[in-house]
CSV table of C-alpha atoms in Angstrom, one decimal:
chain,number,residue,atom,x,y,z
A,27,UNK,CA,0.0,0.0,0.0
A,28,UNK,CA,3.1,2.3,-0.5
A,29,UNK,CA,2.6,3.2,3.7
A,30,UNK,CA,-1.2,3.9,3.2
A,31,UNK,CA,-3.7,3.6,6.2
A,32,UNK,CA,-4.9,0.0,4.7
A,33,UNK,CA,-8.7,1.2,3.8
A,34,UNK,CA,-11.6,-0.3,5.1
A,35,UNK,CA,-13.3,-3.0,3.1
A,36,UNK,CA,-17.0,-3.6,3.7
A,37,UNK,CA,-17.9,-7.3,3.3
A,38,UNK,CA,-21.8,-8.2,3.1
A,39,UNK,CA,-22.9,-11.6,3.6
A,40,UNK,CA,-26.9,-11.6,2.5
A,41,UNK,CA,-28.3,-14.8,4.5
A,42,UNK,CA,-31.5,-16.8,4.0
A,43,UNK,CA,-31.9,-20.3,5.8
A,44,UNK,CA,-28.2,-20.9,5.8
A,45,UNK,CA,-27.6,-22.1,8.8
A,46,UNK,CA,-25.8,-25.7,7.2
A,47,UNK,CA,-23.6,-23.3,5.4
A,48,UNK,CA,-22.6,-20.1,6.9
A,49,UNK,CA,-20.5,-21.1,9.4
A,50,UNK,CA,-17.9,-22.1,7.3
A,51,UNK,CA,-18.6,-19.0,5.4
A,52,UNK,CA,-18.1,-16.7,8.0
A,53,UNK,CA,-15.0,-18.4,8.9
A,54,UNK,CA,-13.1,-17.9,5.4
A,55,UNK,CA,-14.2,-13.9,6.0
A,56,UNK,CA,-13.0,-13.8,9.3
A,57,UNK,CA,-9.6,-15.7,8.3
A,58,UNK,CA,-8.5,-13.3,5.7
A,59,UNK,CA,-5.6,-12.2,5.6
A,60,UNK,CA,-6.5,-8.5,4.8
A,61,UNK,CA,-7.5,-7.4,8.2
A,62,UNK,CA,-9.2,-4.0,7.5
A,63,UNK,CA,-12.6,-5.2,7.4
A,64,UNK,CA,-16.1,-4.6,8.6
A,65,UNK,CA,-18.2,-7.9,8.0
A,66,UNK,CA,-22.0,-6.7,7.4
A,67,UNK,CA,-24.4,-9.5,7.7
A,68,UNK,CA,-27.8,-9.0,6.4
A,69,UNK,CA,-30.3,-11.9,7.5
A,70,UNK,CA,-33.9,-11.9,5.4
A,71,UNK,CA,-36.1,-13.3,7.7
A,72,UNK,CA,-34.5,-17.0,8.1
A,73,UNK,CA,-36.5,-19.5,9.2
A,74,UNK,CA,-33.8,-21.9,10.7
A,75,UNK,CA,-30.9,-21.2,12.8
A,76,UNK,CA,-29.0,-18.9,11.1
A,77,UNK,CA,-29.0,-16.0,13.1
A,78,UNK,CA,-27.9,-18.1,15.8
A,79,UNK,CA,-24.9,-19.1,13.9
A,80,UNK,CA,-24.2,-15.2,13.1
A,81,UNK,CA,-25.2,-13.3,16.4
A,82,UNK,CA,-22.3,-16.3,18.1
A,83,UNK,CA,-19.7,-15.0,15.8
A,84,UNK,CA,-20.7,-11.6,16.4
A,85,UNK,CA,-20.4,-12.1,19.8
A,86,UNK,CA,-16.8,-13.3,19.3
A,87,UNK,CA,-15.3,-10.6,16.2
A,88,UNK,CA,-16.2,-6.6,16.9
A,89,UNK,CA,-15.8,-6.3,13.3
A,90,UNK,CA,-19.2,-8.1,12.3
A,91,UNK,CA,-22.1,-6.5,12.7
A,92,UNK,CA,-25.8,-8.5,12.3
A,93,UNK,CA,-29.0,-6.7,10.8
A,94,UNK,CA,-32.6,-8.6,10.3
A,95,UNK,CA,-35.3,-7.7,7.7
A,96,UNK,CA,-38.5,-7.8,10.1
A,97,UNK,CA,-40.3,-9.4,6.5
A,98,UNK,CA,-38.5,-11.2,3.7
A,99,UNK,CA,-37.2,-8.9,1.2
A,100,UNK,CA,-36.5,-11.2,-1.8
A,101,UNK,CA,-33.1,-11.6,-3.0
A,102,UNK,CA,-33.7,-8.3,-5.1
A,103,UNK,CA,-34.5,-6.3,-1.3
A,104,UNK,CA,-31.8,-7.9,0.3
A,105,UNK,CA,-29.3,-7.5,-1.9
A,106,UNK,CA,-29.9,-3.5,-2.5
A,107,UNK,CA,-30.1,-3.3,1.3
A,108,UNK,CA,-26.6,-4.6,1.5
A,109,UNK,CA,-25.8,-1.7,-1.1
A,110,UNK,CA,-27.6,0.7,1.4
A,111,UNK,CA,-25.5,-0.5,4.3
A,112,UNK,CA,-22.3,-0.6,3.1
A,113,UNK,CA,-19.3,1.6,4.5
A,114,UNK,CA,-15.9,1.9,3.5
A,115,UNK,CA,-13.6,2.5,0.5
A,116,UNK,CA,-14.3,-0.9,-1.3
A,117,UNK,CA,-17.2,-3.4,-1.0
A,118,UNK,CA,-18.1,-7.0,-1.4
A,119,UNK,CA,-21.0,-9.1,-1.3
A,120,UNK,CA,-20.1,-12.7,-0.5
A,121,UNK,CA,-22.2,-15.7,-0.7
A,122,UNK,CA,-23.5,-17.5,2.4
A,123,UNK,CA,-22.9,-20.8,1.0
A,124,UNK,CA,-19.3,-20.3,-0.6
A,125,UNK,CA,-16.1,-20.6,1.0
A,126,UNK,CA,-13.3,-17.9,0.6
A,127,UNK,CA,-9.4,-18.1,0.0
A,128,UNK,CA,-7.8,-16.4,2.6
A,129,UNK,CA,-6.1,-13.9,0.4
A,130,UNK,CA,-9.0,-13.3,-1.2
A,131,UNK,CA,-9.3,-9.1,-0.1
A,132,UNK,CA,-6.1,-8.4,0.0
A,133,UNK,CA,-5.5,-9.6,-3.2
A,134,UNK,CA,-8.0,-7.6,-4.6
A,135,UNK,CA,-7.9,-4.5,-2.8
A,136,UNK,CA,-4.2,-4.6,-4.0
A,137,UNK,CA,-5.4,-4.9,-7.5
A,138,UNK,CA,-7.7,-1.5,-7.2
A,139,UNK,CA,-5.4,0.2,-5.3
A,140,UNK,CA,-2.9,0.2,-8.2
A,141,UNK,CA,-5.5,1.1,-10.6
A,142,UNK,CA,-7.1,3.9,-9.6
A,143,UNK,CA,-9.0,4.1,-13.0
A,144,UNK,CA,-10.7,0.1,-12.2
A,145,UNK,CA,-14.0,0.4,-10.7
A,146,UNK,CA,-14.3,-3.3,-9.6
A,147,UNK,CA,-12.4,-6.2,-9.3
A,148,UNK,CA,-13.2,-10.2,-10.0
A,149,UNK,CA,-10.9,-13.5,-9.4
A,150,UNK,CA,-12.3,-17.0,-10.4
A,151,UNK,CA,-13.4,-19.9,-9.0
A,152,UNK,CA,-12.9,-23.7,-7.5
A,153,UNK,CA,-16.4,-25.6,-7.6
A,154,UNK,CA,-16.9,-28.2,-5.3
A,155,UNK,CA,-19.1,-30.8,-4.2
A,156,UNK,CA,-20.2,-33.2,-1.4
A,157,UNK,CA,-17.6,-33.6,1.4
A,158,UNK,CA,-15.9,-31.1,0.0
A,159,UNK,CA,-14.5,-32.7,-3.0
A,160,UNK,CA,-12.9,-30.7,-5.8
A,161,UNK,CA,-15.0,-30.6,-8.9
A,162,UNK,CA,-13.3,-27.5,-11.2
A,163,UNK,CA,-11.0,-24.7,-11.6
A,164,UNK,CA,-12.5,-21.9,-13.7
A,165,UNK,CA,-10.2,-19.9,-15.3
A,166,UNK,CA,-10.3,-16.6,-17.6
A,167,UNK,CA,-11.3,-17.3,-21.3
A,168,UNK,CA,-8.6,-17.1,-23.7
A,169,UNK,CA,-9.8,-15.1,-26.2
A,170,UNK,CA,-9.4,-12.6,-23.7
A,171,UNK,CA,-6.3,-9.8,-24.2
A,172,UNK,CA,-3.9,-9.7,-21.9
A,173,UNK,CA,-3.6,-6.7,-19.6
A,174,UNK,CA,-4.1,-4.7,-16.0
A,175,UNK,CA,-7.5,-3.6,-16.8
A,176,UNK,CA,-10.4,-4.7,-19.3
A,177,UNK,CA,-13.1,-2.5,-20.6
A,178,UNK,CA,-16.5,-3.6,-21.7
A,179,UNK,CA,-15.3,-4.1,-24.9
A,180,UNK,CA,-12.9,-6.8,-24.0
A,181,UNK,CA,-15.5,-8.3,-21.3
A,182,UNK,CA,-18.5,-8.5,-23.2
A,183,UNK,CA,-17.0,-10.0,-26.8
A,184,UNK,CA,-15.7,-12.7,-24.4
A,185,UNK,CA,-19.2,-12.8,-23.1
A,186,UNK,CA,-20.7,-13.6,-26.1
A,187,UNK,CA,-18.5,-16.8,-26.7
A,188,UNK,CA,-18.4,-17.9,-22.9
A,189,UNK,CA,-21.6,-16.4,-20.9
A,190,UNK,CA,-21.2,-14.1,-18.0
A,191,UNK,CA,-17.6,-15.1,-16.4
A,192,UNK,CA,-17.8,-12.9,-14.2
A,193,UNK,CA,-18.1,-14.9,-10.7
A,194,UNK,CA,-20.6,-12.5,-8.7
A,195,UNK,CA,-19.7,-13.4,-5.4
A,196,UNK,CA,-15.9,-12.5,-6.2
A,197,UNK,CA,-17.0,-9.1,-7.3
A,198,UNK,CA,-15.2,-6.4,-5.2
A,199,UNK,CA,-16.7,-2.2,-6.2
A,200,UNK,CA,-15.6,0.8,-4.8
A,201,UNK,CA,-18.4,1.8,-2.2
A,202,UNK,CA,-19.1,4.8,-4.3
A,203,UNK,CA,-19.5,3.4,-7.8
A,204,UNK,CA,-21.9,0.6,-6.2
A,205,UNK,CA,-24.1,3.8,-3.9
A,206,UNK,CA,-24.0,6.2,-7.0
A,207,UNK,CA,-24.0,4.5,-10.1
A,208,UNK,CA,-25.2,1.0,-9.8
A,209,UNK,CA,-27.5,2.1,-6.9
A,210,UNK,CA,-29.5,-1.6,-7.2
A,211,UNK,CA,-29.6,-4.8,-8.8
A,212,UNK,CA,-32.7,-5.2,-11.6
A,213,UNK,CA,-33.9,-8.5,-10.6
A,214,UNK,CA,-37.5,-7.1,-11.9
A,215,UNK,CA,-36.1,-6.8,-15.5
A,216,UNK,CA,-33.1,-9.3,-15.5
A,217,UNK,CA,-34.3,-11.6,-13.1
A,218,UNK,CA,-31.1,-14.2,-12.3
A,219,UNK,CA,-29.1,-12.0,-14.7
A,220,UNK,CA,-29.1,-9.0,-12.4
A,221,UNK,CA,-25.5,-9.5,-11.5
A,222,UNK,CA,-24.4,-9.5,-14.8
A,223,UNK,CA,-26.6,-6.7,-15.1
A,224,UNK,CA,-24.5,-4.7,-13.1
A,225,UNK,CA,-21.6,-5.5,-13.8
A,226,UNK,CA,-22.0,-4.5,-17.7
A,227,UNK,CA,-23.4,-0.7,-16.4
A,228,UNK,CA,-20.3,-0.4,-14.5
A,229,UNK,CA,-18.3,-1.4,-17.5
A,230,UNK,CA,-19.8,1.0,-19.6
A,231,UNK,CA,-18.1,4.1,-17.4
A,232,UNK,CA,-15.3,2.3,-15.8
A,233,UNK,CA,-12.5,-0.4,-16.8
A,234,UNK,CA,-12.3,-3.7,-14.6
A,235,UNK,CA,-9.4,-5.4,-12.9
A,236,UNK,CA,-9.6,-9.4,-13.2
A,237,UNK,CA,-7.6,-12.0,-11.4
A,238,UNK,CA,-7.2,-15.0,-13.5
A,239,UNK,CA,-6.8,-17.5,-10.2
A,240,UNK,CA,-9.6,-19.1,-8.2
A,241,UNK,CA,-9.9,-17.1,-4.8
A,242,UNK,CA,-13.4,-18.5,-3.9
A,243,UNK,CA,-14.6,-22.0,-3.4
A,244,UNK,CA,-18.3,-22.4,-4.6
A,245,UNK,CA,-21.0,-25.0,-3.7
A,246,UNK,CA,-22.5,-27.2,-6.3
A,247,UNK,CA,-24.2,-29.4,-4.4
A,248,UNK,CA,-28.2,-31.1,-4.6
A,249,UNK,CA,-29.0,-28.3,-2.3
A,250,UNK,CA,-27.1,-25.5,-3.4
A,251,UNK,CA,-29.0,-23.0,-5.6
A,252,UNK,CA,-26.3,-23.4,-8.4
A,253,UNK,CA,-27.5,-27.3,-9.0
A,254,UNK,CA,-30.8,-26.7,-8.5
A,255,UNK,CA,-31.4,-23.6,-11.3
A,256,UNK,CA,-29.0,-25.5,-13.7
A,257,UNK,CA,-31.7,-29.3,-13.6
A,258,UNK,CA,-35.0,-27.2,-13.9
A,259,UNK,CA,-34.2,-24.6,-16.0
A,260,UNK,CA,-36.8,-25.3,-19.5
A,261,UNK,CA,-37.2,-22.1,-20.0
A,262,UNK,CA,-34.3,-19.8,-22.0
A,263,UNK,CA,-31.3,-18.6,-19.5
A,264,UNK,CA,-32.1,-14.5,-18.5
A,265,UNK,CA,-28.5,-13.8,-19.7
A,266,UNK,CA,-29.7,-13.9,-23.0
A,267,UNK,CA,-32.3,-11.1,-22.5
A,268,UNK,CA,-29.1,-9.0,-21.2
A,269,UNK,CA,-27.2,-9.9,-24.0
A,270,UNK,CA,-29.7,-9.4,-26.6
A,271,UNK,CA,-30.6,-5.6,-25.3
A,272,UNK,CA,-26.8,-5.1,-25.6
A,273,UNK,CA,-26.9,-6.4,-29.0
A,274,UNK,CA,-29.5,-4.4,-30.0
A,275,UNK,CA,-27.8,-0.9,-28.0
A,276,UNK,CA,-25.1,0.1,-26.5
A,277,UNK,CA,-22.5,-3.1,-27.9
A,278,UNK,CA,-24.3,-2.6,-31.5
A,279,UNK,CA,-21.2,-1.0,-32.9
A,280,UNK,CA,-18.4,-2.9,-30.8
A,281,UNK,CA,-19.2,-6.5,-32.4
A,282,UNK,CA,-19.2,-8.3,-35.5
A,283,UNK,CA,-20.0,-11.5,-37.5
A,284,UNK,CA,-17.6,-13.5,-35.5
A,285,UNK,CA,-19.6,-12.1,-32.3
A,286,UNK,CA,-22.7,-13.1,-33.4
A,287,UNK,CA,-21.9,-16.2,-34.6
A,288,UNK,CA,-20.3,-17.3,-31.4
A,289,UNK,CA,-23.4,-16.0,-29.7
A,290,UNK,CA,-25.7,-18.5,-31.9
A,291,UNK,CA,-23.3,-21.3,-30.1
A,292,UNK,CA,-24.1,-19.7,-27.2
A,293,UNK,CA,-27.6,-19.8,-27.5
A,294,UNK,CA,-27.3,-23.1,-29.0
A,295,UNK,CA,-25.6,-25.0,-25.9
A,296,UNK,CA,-28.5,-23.5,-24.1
A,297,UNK,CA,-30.8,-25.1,-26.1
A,298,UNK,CA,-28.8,-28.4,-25.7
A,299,UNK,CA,-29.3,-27.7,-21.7
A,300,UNK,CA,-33.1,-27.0,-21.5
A,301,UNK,CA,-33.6,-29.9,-24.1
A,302,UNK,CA,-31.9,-32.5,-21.8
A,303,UNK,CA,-33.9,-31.1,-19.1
A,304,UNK,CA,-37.1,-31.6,-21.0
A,305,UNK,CA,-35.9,-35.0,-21.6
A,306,UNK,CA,-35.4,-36.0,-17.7
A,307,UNK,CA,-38.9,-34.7,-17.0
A,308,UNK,CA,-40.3,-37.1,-19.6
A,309,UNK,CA,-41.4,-34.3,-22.6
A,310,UNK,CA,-39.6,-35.5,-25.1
A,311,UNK,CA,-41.5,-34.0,-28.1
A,312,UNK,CA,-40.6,-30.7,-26.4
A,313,UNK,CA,-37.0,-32.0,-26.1
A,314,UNK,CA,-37.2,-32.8,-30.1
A,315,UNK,CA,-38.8,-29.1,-31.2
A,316,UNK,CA,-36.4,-27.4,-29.1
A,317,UNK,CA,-33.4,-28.9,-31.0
A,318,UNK,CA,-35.0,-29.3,-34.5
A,319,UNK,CA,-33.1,-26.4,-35.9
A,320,UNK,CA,-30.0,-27.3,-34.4
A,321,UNK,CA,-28.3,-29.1,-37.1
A,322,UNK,CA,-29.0,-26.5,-40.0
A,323,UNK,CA,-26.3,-26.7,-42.8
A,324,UNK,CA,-24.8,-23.6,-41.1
A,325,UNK,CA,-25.0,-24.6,-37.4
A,326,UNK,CA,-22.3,-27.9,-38.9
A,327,UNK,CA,-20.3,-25.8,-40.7
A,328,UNK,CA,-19.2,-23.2,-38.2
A,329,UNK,CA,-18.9,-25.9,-35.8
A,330,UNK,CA,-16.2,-27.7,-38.0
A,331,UNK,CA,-13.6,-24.9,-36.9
A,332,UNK,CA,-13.6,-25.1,-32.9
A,333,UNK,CA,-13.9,-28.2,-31.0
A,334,UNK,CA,-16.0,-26.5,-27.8
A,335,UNK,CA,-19.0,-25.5,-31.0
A,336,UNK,CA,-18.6,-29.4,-32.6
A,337,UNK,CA,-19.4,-30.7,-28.8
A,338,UNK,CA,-22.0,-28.4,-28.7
A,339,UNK,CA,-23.7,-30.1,-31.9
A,340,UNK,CA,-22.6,-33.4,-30.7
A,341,UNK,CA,-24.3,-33.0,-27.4
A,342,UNK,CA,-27.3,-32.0,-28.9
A,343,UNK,CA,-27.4,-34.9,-31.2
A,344,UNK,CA,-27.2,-37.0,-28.4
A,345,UNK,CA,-30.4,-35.6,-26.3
A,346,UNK,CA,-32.2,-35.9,-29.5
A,347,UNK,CA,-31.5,-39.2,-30.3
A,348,UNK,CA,-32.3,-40.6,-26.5
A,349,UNK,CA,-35.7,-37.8,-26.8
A,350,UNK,CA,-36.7,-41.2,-29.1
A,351,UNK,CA,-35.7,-43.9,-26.4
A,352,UNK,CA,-38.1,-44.4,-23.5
A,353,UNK,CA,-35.9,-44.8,-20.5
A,354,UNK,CA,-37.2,-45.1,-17.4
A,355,UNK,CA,-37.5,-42.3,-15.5
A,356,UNK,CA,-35.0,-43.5,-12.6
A,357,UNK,CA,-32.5,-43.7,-15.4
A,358,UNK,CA,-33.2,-40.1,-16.6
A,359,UNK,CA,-32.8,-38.7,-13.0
A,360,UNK,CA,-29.3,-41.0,-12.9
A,361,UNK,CA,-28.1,-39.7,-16.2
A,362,UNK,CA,-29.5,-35.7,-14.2
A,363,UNK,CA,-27.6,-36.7,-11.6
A,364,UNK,CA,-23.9,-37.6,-13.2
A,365,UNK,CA,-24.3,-34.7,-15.5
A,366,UNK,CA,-24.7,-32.1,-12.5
A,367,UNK,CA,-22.6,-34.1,-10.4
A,368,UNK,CA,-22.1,-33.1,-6.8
């Protein structure tokens, strides 16, 4: 910090019903490293013992403080409550369920403090599973350029080919780009694309620092919210909504036939997703018209040149063909269960 005070980072934890997780939550945040911190927890009304869990280690660090919402705000309320309370030069809103790497602030309030220009900060991810058991490192695309600081440009072209990278629950803002300029997460327009929401309307004023090293542990297990979004989801993913109004404003200009055809692969693997959910739940006709224009003349051509678009087509092939085979329904929740492994 070149013999600066060490400024204070504000660290929100929005809870709901955590009380399985939290603990070990709270304990990664109160491990770091980076000691400068004031640990806001904001409970929405849980039902089971979390605010026991909290109000113990509040009893035991100064630095956290507990608030309760007298009614349940939704995850839209809660979240722009955490906005409201937060204090401090930088802030973060952690997960309840995720586990942190120690060096987690410090590494990225050492990546803002050296670019004064960055408005927010992201690292990647581990996934794991039950017991704790290693699933996947995520790493930063490649198509990526290499640099200090990436504008929406460079973010949202990768977007295209990739989805939202962006791991929300590593996302560090200065305090006063998140009170003045974000202000609130659109969950009524965006809905589980809020977060990339964000994100995007800060990158269209401000360039972003990103650490290409997984500094948070996430849960993917049957319970987590992760698992659970990813083997119902029939309907299309809200990121496209996002992308689309991009498309069609502000990135209009900034992309070009390359974009857009990685975007239709995009699109496409999401098809391949929601058709092999279909599948499990036993609609297979539905499984069959949602991939009936997926093996166009076009869709096999493109997919010749890059081995992540020919899996894509591959995949697809493959729910369309078993959408014809009546397995039992014990053996489409198995074949649920290894693909969303846990």
């Amino acid at each position: 910090m070149n013999g600066r005070v060490q400024p204070l980072v504000c660290v929100c934890l929005p809870t709901y019903n955590s009380a399985a997780t939290v603990s070990e939550t709270l304990a990664s945040i109160t491990r770091q490293t980076y000691k400068n911190i004031r640990i806001v927890v904001v409970d929405n009304a849980s039902e089971d013992g979390t605010l026991v869990i909290v109000r113990e280690y509040a009893k035991k660090d100064g630095r956290i403080s507990v608030f309760v919402n007298e009614k349940n705000l939704g995850l839209e309320g809660n979240t722009n409550r955490c906005i409201q309370l937060a204090v401090g030069e930088y802030t973060a809103i952690y997960h309840s369920d995720d586990i942190y790497e120690s060096s987690i602030i410090e590494e990225e309030v050492a990546a803002l403090e050296a670019r004064p220009d960055a408005a927010a900060v992201f690292a990647m991810a581990r996934s794991f599973g039950s017991g704790g058991r290693p699933c996947r490192d995520y790493r930063l695309p490649l198509t990526l350029p290499k640099g200090e600081v990436y504008t929406f440009r460079d973010v949202f072209k990768a977007m295209l080919q990739y989805g939202n990278f962006l791991f929300c629950p590593t996302a560090m803002v200065r305090t006063d780009v998140y009170k003045n300029y974000v202000r609130e997460w659109d969950y009524a327009k965006y809905i589980s694309a809020a977060d990339g929401d964000a994100w995007l309307r800060i990158l269209k004023r401000y360039p972003v620092c990103l650490i290409d090293k997984p500094l948070l542990n996430y849960r993917l297990s049957v319970a987590s919210f992760s698992y659970q979004l990813a083997r119902k989801k029939t309907g299309r993913h809200d990121m496209f909504k996002l992308f689309d109004d991009y498309i069609q404003g502000y990135a209009r200009d900034l992309i070009d036939g390359k974009d857009l055809i990685n975007y239709a692969f995009l699109r496409l693997q999401d098809d391949v997703n929601r058709a092999f959910n279909l599948f499990v739940l036993g609609d297979f006709p539905g499984a069959r018209e949602l991939l009936a224009g997926s093996f166009e003349a076009g869709n096999i051509y493109n997919s010749l040149f890059s081995m992540g678009r020919l899996k894509i087509i591959l995949s697809g092939y493959a729910v369309y063909v078993l959408s014809f085979i009546k397995l039992p329904r014990s053996t489409r929740e198995y074949l649920m269960s290894a693909r969303y492994k846990g």
